[in-house]
Short mmCIF file of N, CA, C and O in Angstrom, two decimals:
data_model
loop_
_atom_site.label_atom_id
_atom_site.label_comp_id
_atom_site.label_asym_id
_atom_site.label_seq_id
_atom_site.Cartn_x
_atom_site.Cartn_y
_atom_site.Cartn_z
N GLN A 174 15.97 6.03 13.15
CA GLN A 174 14.72 5.42 13.47
C GLN A 174 13.98 5.05 12.18
O GLN A 174 13.98 5.80 11.22
N VAL A 175 13.34 3.88 12.20
CA VAL A 175 12.58 3.40 11.05
C VAL A 175 11.26 4.16 11.00
O VAL A 175 10.59 4.31 12.02
N GLN A 176 10.88 4.60 9.80
CA GLN A 176 9.65 5.35 9.65
C GLN A 176 9.04 5.09 8.28
O GLN A 176 9.74 5.12 7.27
N LEU A 177 7.74 4.84 8.25
CA LEU A 177 6.95 4.75 7.04
C LEU A 177 5.80 5.74 7.17
O LEU A 177 4.97 5.59 8.06
N VAL A 178 5.77 6.75 6.32
CA VAL A 178 4.80 7.83 6.42
C VAL A 178 3.89 7.78 5.20
O VAL A 178 4.34 8.03 4.08
N GLU A 179 2.62 7.49 5.43
CA GLU A 179 1.65 7.36 4.36
C GLU A 179 0.88 8.66 4.16
O GLU A 179 0.68 9.43 5.10
N SER A 180 0.44 8.88 2.93
CA SER A 180 -0.36 10.05 2.60
C SER A 180 -1.20 9.75 1.36
O SER A 180 -0.98 8.75 0.69
N GLY A 181 -2.15 10.61 1.07
CA GLY A 181 -2.94 10.51 -0.15
C GLY A 181 -4.35 10.01 0.04
O GLY A 181 -5.14 10.03 -0.91
N GLY A 182 -4.69 9.56 1.24
CA GLY A 182 -6.05 9.11 1.48
C GLY A 182 -7.01 10.28 1.57
O GLY A 182 -6.62 11.44 1.57
N GLY A 183 -8.30 9.96 1.65
CA GLY A 183 -9.31 10.98 1.75
C GLY A 183 -10.67 10.48 1.35
O GLY A 183 -10.88 9.28 1.18
N LEU A 184 -11.59 11.41 1.17
CA LEU A 184 -12.96 11.12 0.77
C LEU A 184 -13.10 11.31 -0.73
O LEU A 184 -12.78 12.38 -1.25
N VAL A 185 -13.56 10.27 -1.42
CA VAL A 185 -13.75 10.33 -2.86
C VAL A 185 -15.10 9.72 -3.22
O VAL A 185 -15.65 8.90 -2.49
N GLN A 186 -15.63 10.13 -4.37
CA GLN A 186 -16.89 9.59 -4.86
C GLN A 186 -16.66 8.27 -5.59
O GLN A 186 -15.57 8.02 -6.12
N PRO A 187 -17.66 7.40 -5.61
CA PRO A 187 -17.53 6.17 -6.40
C PRO A 187 -17.14 6.49 -7.84
O PRO A 187 -17.65 7.44 -8.45
N GLY A 188 -16.22 5.70 -8.38
CA GLY A 188 -15.70 5.93 -9.71
C GLY A 188 -14.46 6.80 -9.77
O GLY A 188 -13.81 6.88 -10.82
N GLY A 189 -14.11 7.44 -8.67
CA GLY A 189 -12.94 8.28 -8.61
C GLY A 189 -11.67 7.47 -8.44
O GLY A 189 -11.68 6.25 -8.35
N SER A 190 -10.55 8.19 -8.37
CA SER A 190 -9.23 7.57 -8.25
C SER A 190 -8.40 8.27 -7.18
O SER A 190 -8.60 9.45 -6.89
N LEU A 191 -7.47 7.53 -6.62
CA LEU A 191 -6.51 8.06 -5.65
C LEU A 191 -5.14 7.46 -5.91
O LEU A 191 -5.03 6.35 -6.43
N ARG A 192 -4.10 8.21 -5.54
CA ARG A 192 -2.76 7.66 -5.47
C ARG A 192 -2.24 7.83 -4.06
O ARG A 192 -2.06 8.95 -3.58
N LEU A 193 -2.03 6.70 -3.40
CA LEU A 193 -1.48 6.69 -2.06
C LEU A 193 0.04 6.62 -2.13
O LEU A 193 0.59 5.96 -3.00
N SER A 194 0.70 7.27 -1.18
CA SER A 194 2.16 7.28 -1.11
C SER A 194 2.60 6.82 0.26
O SER A 194 1.92 7.03 1.26
N CYS A 195 3.77 6.19 0.31
CA CYS A 195 4.38 5.78 1.57
C CYS A 195 5.86 6.08 1.48
O CYS A 195 6.59 5.43 0.71
N ALA A 196 6.32 7.06 2.24
CA ALA A 196 7.72 7.48 2.24
C ALA A 196 8.47 6.78 3.36
O ALA A 196 8.03 6.80 4.51
N ALA A 197 9.62 6.19 3.03
CA ALA A 197 10.38 5.37 3.96
C ALA A 197 11.68 6.05 4.36
O ALA A 197 12.31 6.75 3.57
N SER A 198 12.10 5.80 5.60
CA SER A 198 13.38 6.29 6.08
C SER A 198 13.86 5.40 7.23
O SER A 198 13.07 4.68 7.83
N GLY A 199 15.15 5.45 7.51
CA GLY A 199 15.70 4.72 8.65
C GLY A 199 16.11 3.29 8.36
O GLY A 199 16.52 2.57 9.28
N PHE A 200 16.01 2.86 7.11
CA PHE A 200 16.46 1.53 6.71
C PHE A 200 16.80 1.54 5.23
O PHE A 200 16.50 2.52 4.53
N THR A 201 17.42 0.47 4.76
CA THR A 201 17.84 0.40 3.37
C THR A 201 16.64 0.02 2.51
O THR A 201 16.39 -1.16 2.25
N PHE A 202 15.93 1.03 2.06
CA PHE A 202 14.67 0.83 1.35
C PHE A 202 14.81 -0.09 0.15
O PHE A 202 13.95 -0.94 -0.11
N SER A 203 15.90 0.03 -0.59
CA SER A 203 16.08 -0.74 -1.82
C SER A 203 16.29 -2.23 -1.57
O SER A 203 16.26 -3.01 -2.53
N ASN A 204 16.50 -2.64 -0.32
CA ASN A 204 16.64 -4.05 0.01
C ASN A 204 15.32 -4.70 0.43
O ASN A 204 15.30 -5.91 0.70
N TYR A 205 14.25 -3.93 0.49
CA TYR A 205 13.00 -4.41 1.06
C TYR A 205 11.90 -4.52 0.01
O TYR A 205 11.66 -3.59 -0.76
N ALA A 206 11.23 -5.67 -0.01
CA ALA A 206 9.95 -5.76 -0.69
C ALA A 206 8.94 -4.88 0.04
O ALA A 206 9.03 -4.69 1.26
N MET A 207 7.98 -4.35 -0.69
CA MET A 207 6.96 -3.49 -0.10
C MET A 207 5.58 -4.07 -0.39
O MET A 207 5.34 -4.62 -1.47
N ARG A 208 4.68 -3.91 0.55
CA ARG A 208 3.32 -4.38 0.42
C ARG A 208 2.34 -3.31 0.85
O ARG A 208 2.65 -2.47 1.69
N TRP A 209 1.17 -3.36 0.26
CA TRP A 209 0.03 -2.59 0.72
C TRP A 209 -1.04 -3.54 1.24
O TRP A 209 -1.33 -4.55 0.62
N TYR A 210 -1.60 -3.20 2.40
CA TYR A 210 -2.72 -3.90 3.00
C TYR A 210 -3.86 -2.91 3.22
O TYR A 210 -3.66 -1.70 3.21
N ARG A 211 -5.04 -3.45 3.46
CA ARG A 211 -6.14 -2.62 3.90
C ARG A 211 -6.94 -3.35 4.96
O ARG A 211 -6.92 -4.58 5.04
N GLN A 212 -7.64 -2.58 5.78
CA GLN A 212 -8.41 -3.17 6.87
C GLN A 212 -9.67 -2.35 7.12
O GLN A 212 -9.61 -1.13 7.25
N VAL A 213 -10.78 -3.05 7.20
CA VAL A 213 -12.07 -2.47 7.56
C VAL A 213 -12.31 -2.77 9.03
O VAL A 213 -12.02 -3.88 9.49
N PRO A 214 -12.84 -1.82 9.80
CA PRO A 214 -13.13 -2.11 11.21
C PRO A 214 -13.97 -3.37 11.37
O PRO A 214 -14.97 -3.56 10.68
N GLY A 215 -13.52 -4.25 12.28
CA GLY A 215 -14.22 -5.50 12.53
C GLY A 215 -13.84 -6.64 11.61
O GLY A 215 -14.34 -7.75 11.80
N LYS A 216 -12.97 -6.38 10.62
CA LYS A 216 -12.55 -7.42 9.70
C LYS A 216 -11.03 -7.57 9.75
O LYS A 216 -10.31 -6.68 10.20
N GLU A 217 -10.54 -8.70 9.26
CA GLU A 217 -9.11 -8.96 9.26
C GLU A 217 -8.42 -8.15 8.18
O GLU A 217 -9.01 -7.78 7.16
N ARG A 218 -7.14 -7.88 8.42
CA ARG A 218 -6.31 -7.17 7.45
C ARG A 218 -6.21 -7.98 6.16
O ARG A 218 -6.05 -9.20 6.18
N GLU A 219 -6.27 -7.29 5.03
CA GLU A 219 -6.31 -7.92 3.72
C GLU A 219 -5.14 -7.43 2.87
O GLU A 219 -4.92 -6.22 2.74
N LEU A 220 -4.40 -8.35 2.28
CA LEU A 220 -3.32 -7.98 1.38
C LEU A 220 -3.90 -7.40 0.09
O LEU A 220 -4.82 -7.96 -0.49
N VAL A 221 -3.32 -6.28 -0.35
CA VAL A 221 -3.74 -5.64 -1.58
C VAL A 221 -2.75 -5.91 -2.70
O VAL A 221 -3.12 -6.36 -3.79
N ALA A 222 -1.46 -5.63 -2.46
CA ALA A 222 -0.45 -5.73 -3.51
C ALA A 222 0.93 -5.88 -2.92
O ALA A 222 1.17 -5.53 -1.76
N VAL A 223 1.85 -6.41 -3.70
CA VAL A 223 3.24 -6.57 -3.29
C VAL A 223 4.15 -6.20 -4.46
O VAL A 223 3.81 -6.42 -5.63
N ILE A 224 5.31 -5.63 -4.15
CA ILE A 224 6.31 -5.30 -5.15
C ILE A 224 7.67 -5.67 -4.61
O ILE A 224 7.97 -5.47 -3.43
N SER A 225 8.53 -6.24 -5.46
CA SER A 225 9.86 -6.65 -5.05
C SER A 225 10.74 -5.44 -4.80
O SER A 225 10.40 -4.30 -5.11
N SER A 226 11.93 -5.69 -4.24
CA SER A 226 12.81 -4.61 -3.83
C SER A 226 13.23 -3.71 -4.99
O SER A 226 13.41 -2.50 -4.80
N THR A 227 13.39 -4.27 -6.18
CA THR A 227 13.79 -3.50 -7.35
C THR A 227 12.61 -3.05 -8.20
O THR A 227 12.79 -2.27 -9.14
N GLY A 228 11.42 -3.54 -7.90
CA GLY A 228 10.25 -3.24 -8.71
C GLY A 228 10.05 -4.18 -9.87
O GLY A 228 9.10 -4.00 -10.64
N GLY A 229 10.90 -5.21 -10.01
CA GLY A 229 10.82 -6.11 -11.13
C GLY A 229 9.68 -7.11 -11.04
O GLY A 229 9.32 -7.72 -12.05
N TYR A 230 9.15 -7.31 -9.88
CA TYR A 230 8.04 -8.24 -9.68
C TYR A 230 6.93 -7.52 -8.95
O TYR A 230 7.17 -6.86 -7.94
N LYS A 231 5.71 -7.67 -9.45
CA LYS A 231 4.52 -7.11 -8.80
C LYS A 231 3.41 -8.14 -8.84
O LYS A 231 3.29 -8.91 -9.79
N ASN A 232 2.60 -8.14 -7.79
CA ASN A 232 1.46 -9.04 -7.78
C ASN A 232 0.36 -8.43 -6.93
O ASN A 232 0.59 -7.54 -6.11
N TYR A 233 -0.85 -8.94 -7.13
CA TYR A 233 -2.03 -8.40 -6.49
C TYR A 233 -2.93 -9.53 -6.01
O TYR A 233 -2.94 -10.61 -6.60
N ALA A 234 -3.67 -9.28 -4.96
CA ALA A 234 -4.74 -10.19 -4.60
C ALA A 234 -5.71 -10.28 -5.77
O ALA A 234 -5.92 -9.30 -6.50
N ASP A 235 -6.31 -11.46 -5.95
CA ASP A 235 -7.18 -11.67 -7.11
C ASP A 235 -8.27 -10.62 -7.21
O ASP A 235 -8.59 -10.14 -8.30
N SER A 236 -8.86 -10.26 -6.09
CA SER A 236 -9.95 -9.30 -6.10
C SER A 236 -9.48 -7.88 -6.40
O SER A 236 -10.31 -7.01 -6.69
N MET A 237 -8.18 -7.63 -6.36
CA MET A 237 -7.63 -6.29 -6.59
C MET A 237 -7.14 -6.09 -8.02
O MET A 237 -6.89 -4.95 -8.43
N LYS A 238 -6.98 -7.16 -8.77
CA LYS A 238 -6.41 -7.06 -10.11
C LYS A 238 -7.31 -6.23 -11.01
O LYS A 238 -8.52 -6.38 -11.02
N GLY A 239 -6.69 -5.33 -11.77
CA GLY A 239 -7.41 -4.51 -12.73
C GLY A 239 -7.61 -3.08 -12.27
O GLY A 239 -7.59 -2.17 -13.11
N ARG A 240 -7.83 -2.83 -11.00
CA ARG A 240 -8.09 -1.49 -10.49
C ARG A 240 -6.96 -0.95 -9.62
O ARG A 240 -6.96 0.25 -9.33
N PHE A 241 -6.03 -1.79 -9.19
CA PHE A 241 -4.95 -1.38 -8.30
C PHE A 241 -3.62 -1.53 -9.01
O PHE A 241 -3.38 -2.52 -9.71
N THR A 242 -2.73 -0.54 -8.80
CA THR A 242 -1.41 -0.57 -9.38
C THR A 242 -0.39 -0.17 -8.32
O THR A 242 -0.47 0.93 -7.76
N ILE A 243 0.57 -1.05 -8.03
CA ILE A 243 1.64 -0.74 -7.09
C ILE A 243 2.89 -0.37 -7.87
O ILE A 243 3.17 -0.94 -8.93
N SER A 244 3.65 0.59 -7.36
CA SER A 244 4.90 1.00 -7.98
C SER A 244 5.83 1.55 -6.90
O SER A 244 5.40 1.79 -5.77
N ARG A 245 7.10 1.73 -7.25
CA ARG A 245 8.04 2.29 -6.28
C ARG A 245 9.10 3.11 -6.99
O ARG A 245 9.38 2.91 -8.18
N ASP A 246 9.67 4.03 -6.25
CA ASP A 246 10.77 4.86 -6.73
C ASP A 246 11.85 4.78 -5.65
O ASP A 246 11.76 5.45 -4.62
N ASN A 247 12.85 3.95 -5.87
CA ASN A 247 13.87 3.74 -4.85
C ASN A 247 14.70 4.99 -4.59
O ASN A 247 15.20 5.19 -3.49
N ALA A 248 14.88 5.82 -5.61
CA ALA A 248 15.61 7.07 -5.42
C ALA A 248 14.88 8.00 -4.46
O ALA A 248 15.51 8.75 -3.70
N LYS A 249 13.55 7.98 -4.50
CA LYS A 249 12.74 8.78 -3.60
C LYS A 249 12.36 8.03 -2.33
O LYS A 249 11.71 8.60 -1.45
N ARG A 250 12.73 6.76 -2.24
CA ARG A 250 12.41 5.91 -1.09
C ARG A 250 10.91 5.93 -0.81
O ARG A 250 10.48 6.11 0.34
N THR A 251 10.12 5.74 -1.86
CA THR A 251 8.68 5.83 -1.77
C THR A 251 8.01 4.72 -2.56
O THR A 251 8.46 4.39 -3.66
N VAL A 252 6.96 4.15 -1.99
CA VAL A 252 6.13 3.18 -2.69
C VAL A 252 4.74 3.80 -2.87
O VAL A 252 4.27 4.56 -2.01
N TYR A 253 4.09 3.48 -3.99
CA TYR A 253 2.81 4.07 -4.34
C TYR A 253 1.76 2.99 -4.57
O TYR A 253 2.07 1.86 -4.92
N LEU A 254 0.51 3.37 -4.37
CA LEU A 254 -0.62 2.53 -4.75
C LEU A 254 -1.65 3.40 -5.45
O LEU A 254 -2.20 4.32 -4.83
N GLU A 255 -1.88 3.13 -6.72
CA GLU A 255 -2.93 3.81 -7.47
C GLU A 255 -4.19 2.96 -7.45
O GLU A 255 -4.12 1.76 -7.71
N VAL A 256 -5.30 3.58 -7.13
CA VAL A 256 -6.58 2.89 -7.07
C VAL A 256 -7.54 3.60 -8.01
O VAL A 256 -7.78 4.80 -7.86
N ASN A 257 -8.09 2.87 -8.96
CA ASN A 257 -8.98 3.44 -9.95
C ASN A 257 -10.39 2.88 -9.80
O ASN A 257 -10.59 1.80 -9.22
N ASN A 258 -11.37 3.62 -10.33
CA ASN A 258 -12.77 3.20 -10.28
C ASN A 258 -13.15 2.75 -8.88
O ASN A 258 -13.64 1.65 -8.67
N LEU A 259 -12.94 3.63 -7.93
CA LEU A 259 -13.18 3.29 -6.54
C LEU A 259 -14.63 2.94 -6.28
O LEU A 259 -15.55 3.54 -6.86
N LYS A 260 -14.83 1.97 -5.41
CA LYS A 260 -16.14 1.49 -5.03
C LYS A 260 -16.32 1.65 -3.52
O LYS A 260 -15.34 1.69 -2.78
N PRO A 261 -17.56 1.74 -3.06
CA PRO A 261 -17.77 1.88 -1.61
C PRO A 261 -17.09 0.78 -0.80
O PRO A 261 -16.62 1.06 0.32
N GLU A 262 -17.01 -0.43 -1.32
CA GLU A 262 -16.37 -1.51 -0.59
C GLU A 262 -14.85 -1.36 -0.49
O GLU A 262 -14.20 -2.14 0.21
N ASP A 263 -14.27 -0.38 -1.18
CA ASP A 263 -12.85 -0.07 -1.04
C ASP A 263 -12.57 0.77 0.19
O ASP A 263 -11.40 1.00 0.52
N THR A 264 -13.60 1.25 0.84
CA THR A 264 -13.42 2.04 2.06
C THR A 264 -12.69 1.23 3.11
O THR A 264 -13.13 0.14 3.49
N ALA A 265 -11.56 1.74 3.59
CA ALA A 265 -10.72 1.02 4.54
C ALA A 265 -9.56 1.91 4.95
O ALA A 265 -9.33 2.96 4.35
N VAL A 266 -8.82 1.47 5.95
CA VAL A 266 -7.53 2.04 6.26
C VAL A 266 -6.48 1.27 5.47
O VAL A 266 -6.43 0.04 5.54
N TYR A 267 -5.67 1.98 4.71
CA TYR A 267 -4.65 1.37 3.87
C TYR A 267 -3.28 1.54 4.53
O TYR A 267 -2.88 2.64 4.90
N PHE A 268 -2.56 0.43 4.69
CA PHE A 268 -1.25 0.39 5.33
C PHE A 268 -0.18 -0.03 4.35
O PHE A 268 -0.40 -0.91 3.52
N CYS A 269 1.00 0.56 4.46
CA CYS A 269 2.15 0.03 3.75
C CYS A 269 3.05 -0.72 4.73
O CYS A 269 3.06 -0.45 5.93
N SER A 270 3.79 -1.69 4.20
CA SER A 270 4.64 -2.54 5.00
C SER A 270 5.92 -2.84 4.24
O SER A 270 5.88 -3.07 3.03
N ALA A 271 7.04 -2.83 4.95
CA ALA A 271 8.34 -3.15 4.37
C ALA A 271 8.84 -4.45 4.98
O ALA A 271 8.82 -4.61 6.20
N GLN A 272 9.29 -5.37 4.13
CA GLN A 272 9.79 -6.65 4.61
C GLN A 272 11.10 -6.99 3.94
O GLN A 272 11.15 -7.18 2.72
N GLY A 273 12.17 -7.07 4.74
CA GLY A 273 13.47 -7.47 4.24
C GLY A 273 13.78 -8.93 4.51
O GLY A 273 14.61 -9.52 3.83
N SER A 274 13.13 -9.51 5.51
CA SER A 274 13.26 -10.91 5.86
C SER A 274 12.10 -11.27 6.76
O SER A 274 11.28 -10.42 7.11
N ALA A 275 12.06 -12.54 7.18
CA ALA A 275 11.00 -12.98 8.08
C ALA A 275 11.09 -12.28 9.43
O ALA A 275 10.09 -12.21 10.16
N THR A 276 12.26 -11.77 9.79
CA THR A 276 12.46 -11.13 11.08
C THR A 276 12.62 -9.62 10.99
O THR A 276 12.83 -8.97 12.01
N ARG A 277 12.55 -9.06 9.80
CA ARG A 277 12.66 -7.62 9.61
C ARG A 277 11.46 -7.13 8.81
O ARG A 277 11.43 -7.25 7.59
N ILE A 278 10.46 -6.60 9.51
CA ILE A 278 9.26 -6.10 8.88
C ILE A 278 8.80 -4.84 9.62
O ILE A 278 8.83 -4.78 10.84
N TYR A 279 8.42 -3.83 8.86
CA TYR A 279 8.00 -2.55 9.41
C TYR A 279 6.64 -2.17 8.84
O TYR A 279 6.27 -2.58 7.74
N TRP A 280 5.90 -1.35 9.60
CA TRP A 280 4.55 -0.93 9.22
C TRP A 280 4.40 0.57 9.29
O TRP A 280 4.98 1.23 10.15
N GLY A 281 3.61 1.11 8.38
CA GLY A 281 3.18 2.48 8.46
C GLY A 281 1.98 2.63 9.38
O GLY A 281 1.44 1.64 9.91
N GLN A 282 1.54 3.86 9.57
CA GLN A 282 0.44 4.14 10.49
C GLN A 282 -0.93 4.01 9.83
O GLN A 282 -1.94 3.95 10.52
N GLY A 283 -0.97 3.95 8.52
CA GLY A 283 -2.21 3.82 7.79
C GLY A 283 -2.78 5.15 7.35
O GLY A 283 -2.57 6.19 7.98
N THR A 284 -3.52 5.12 6.24
CA THR A 284 -4.23 6.30 5.75
C THR A 284 -5.65 5.89 5.38
O THR A 284 -5.86 4.85 4.75
N GLN A 285 -6.61 6.70 5.76
CA GLN A 285 -8.02 6.37 5.57
C GLN A 285 -8.47 6.71 4.16
O GLN A 285 -8.25 7.83 3.67
N VAL A 286 -9.11 5.75 3.51
CA VAL A 286 -9.77 5.96 2.22
C VAL A 286 -11.26 5.73 2.43
O VAL A 286 -11.66 4.65 2.87
N THR A 287 -12.07 6.72 2.11
CA THR A 287 -13.51 6.62 2.23
C THR A 287 -14.14 6.91 0.88
O THR A 287 -13.91 7.96 0.30
N VAL A 288 -14.93 5.96 0.39
CA VAL A 288 -15.60 6.09 -0.90
C VAL A 288 -17.09 6.21 -0.65
O VAL A 288 -17.74 5.26 -0.19
N SER A 289 -17.64 7.38 -0.95
CA SER A 289 -19.04 7.64 -0.64
C SER A 289 -19.56 8.75 -1.53
O SER A 289 -18.83 9.68 -1.88
N SER A 290 -20.84 8.67 -1.88
CA SER A 290 -21.48 9.71 -2.67
C SER A 290 -21.80 10.92 -1.80
O SER A 290 -22.08 10.81 -0.61
#
């Protein structure tokens, strides 16, 4: 069975940092590009970052550049998202997604990040 299990979210103060993790199983992880998205209630899902199957290519939404870092460890079948200098507007549910083709895409359940004093 395909599974993406996210962890690392929580309540942090503005200016703090988090590292989110997404552990994959049930598919050939090294063949899949990985993405992180986030979603605020009442708003559309927003792309945060993408990393190629080998980790050789990374990119970020323009508004995310500078504070967000995506990485992966294929041996551990895990993708990470580091978020620095957190701001209240970063509060959202963060999802990881695996895409091997236009017809093969999987989603995690999401992890809540709340930034508040």
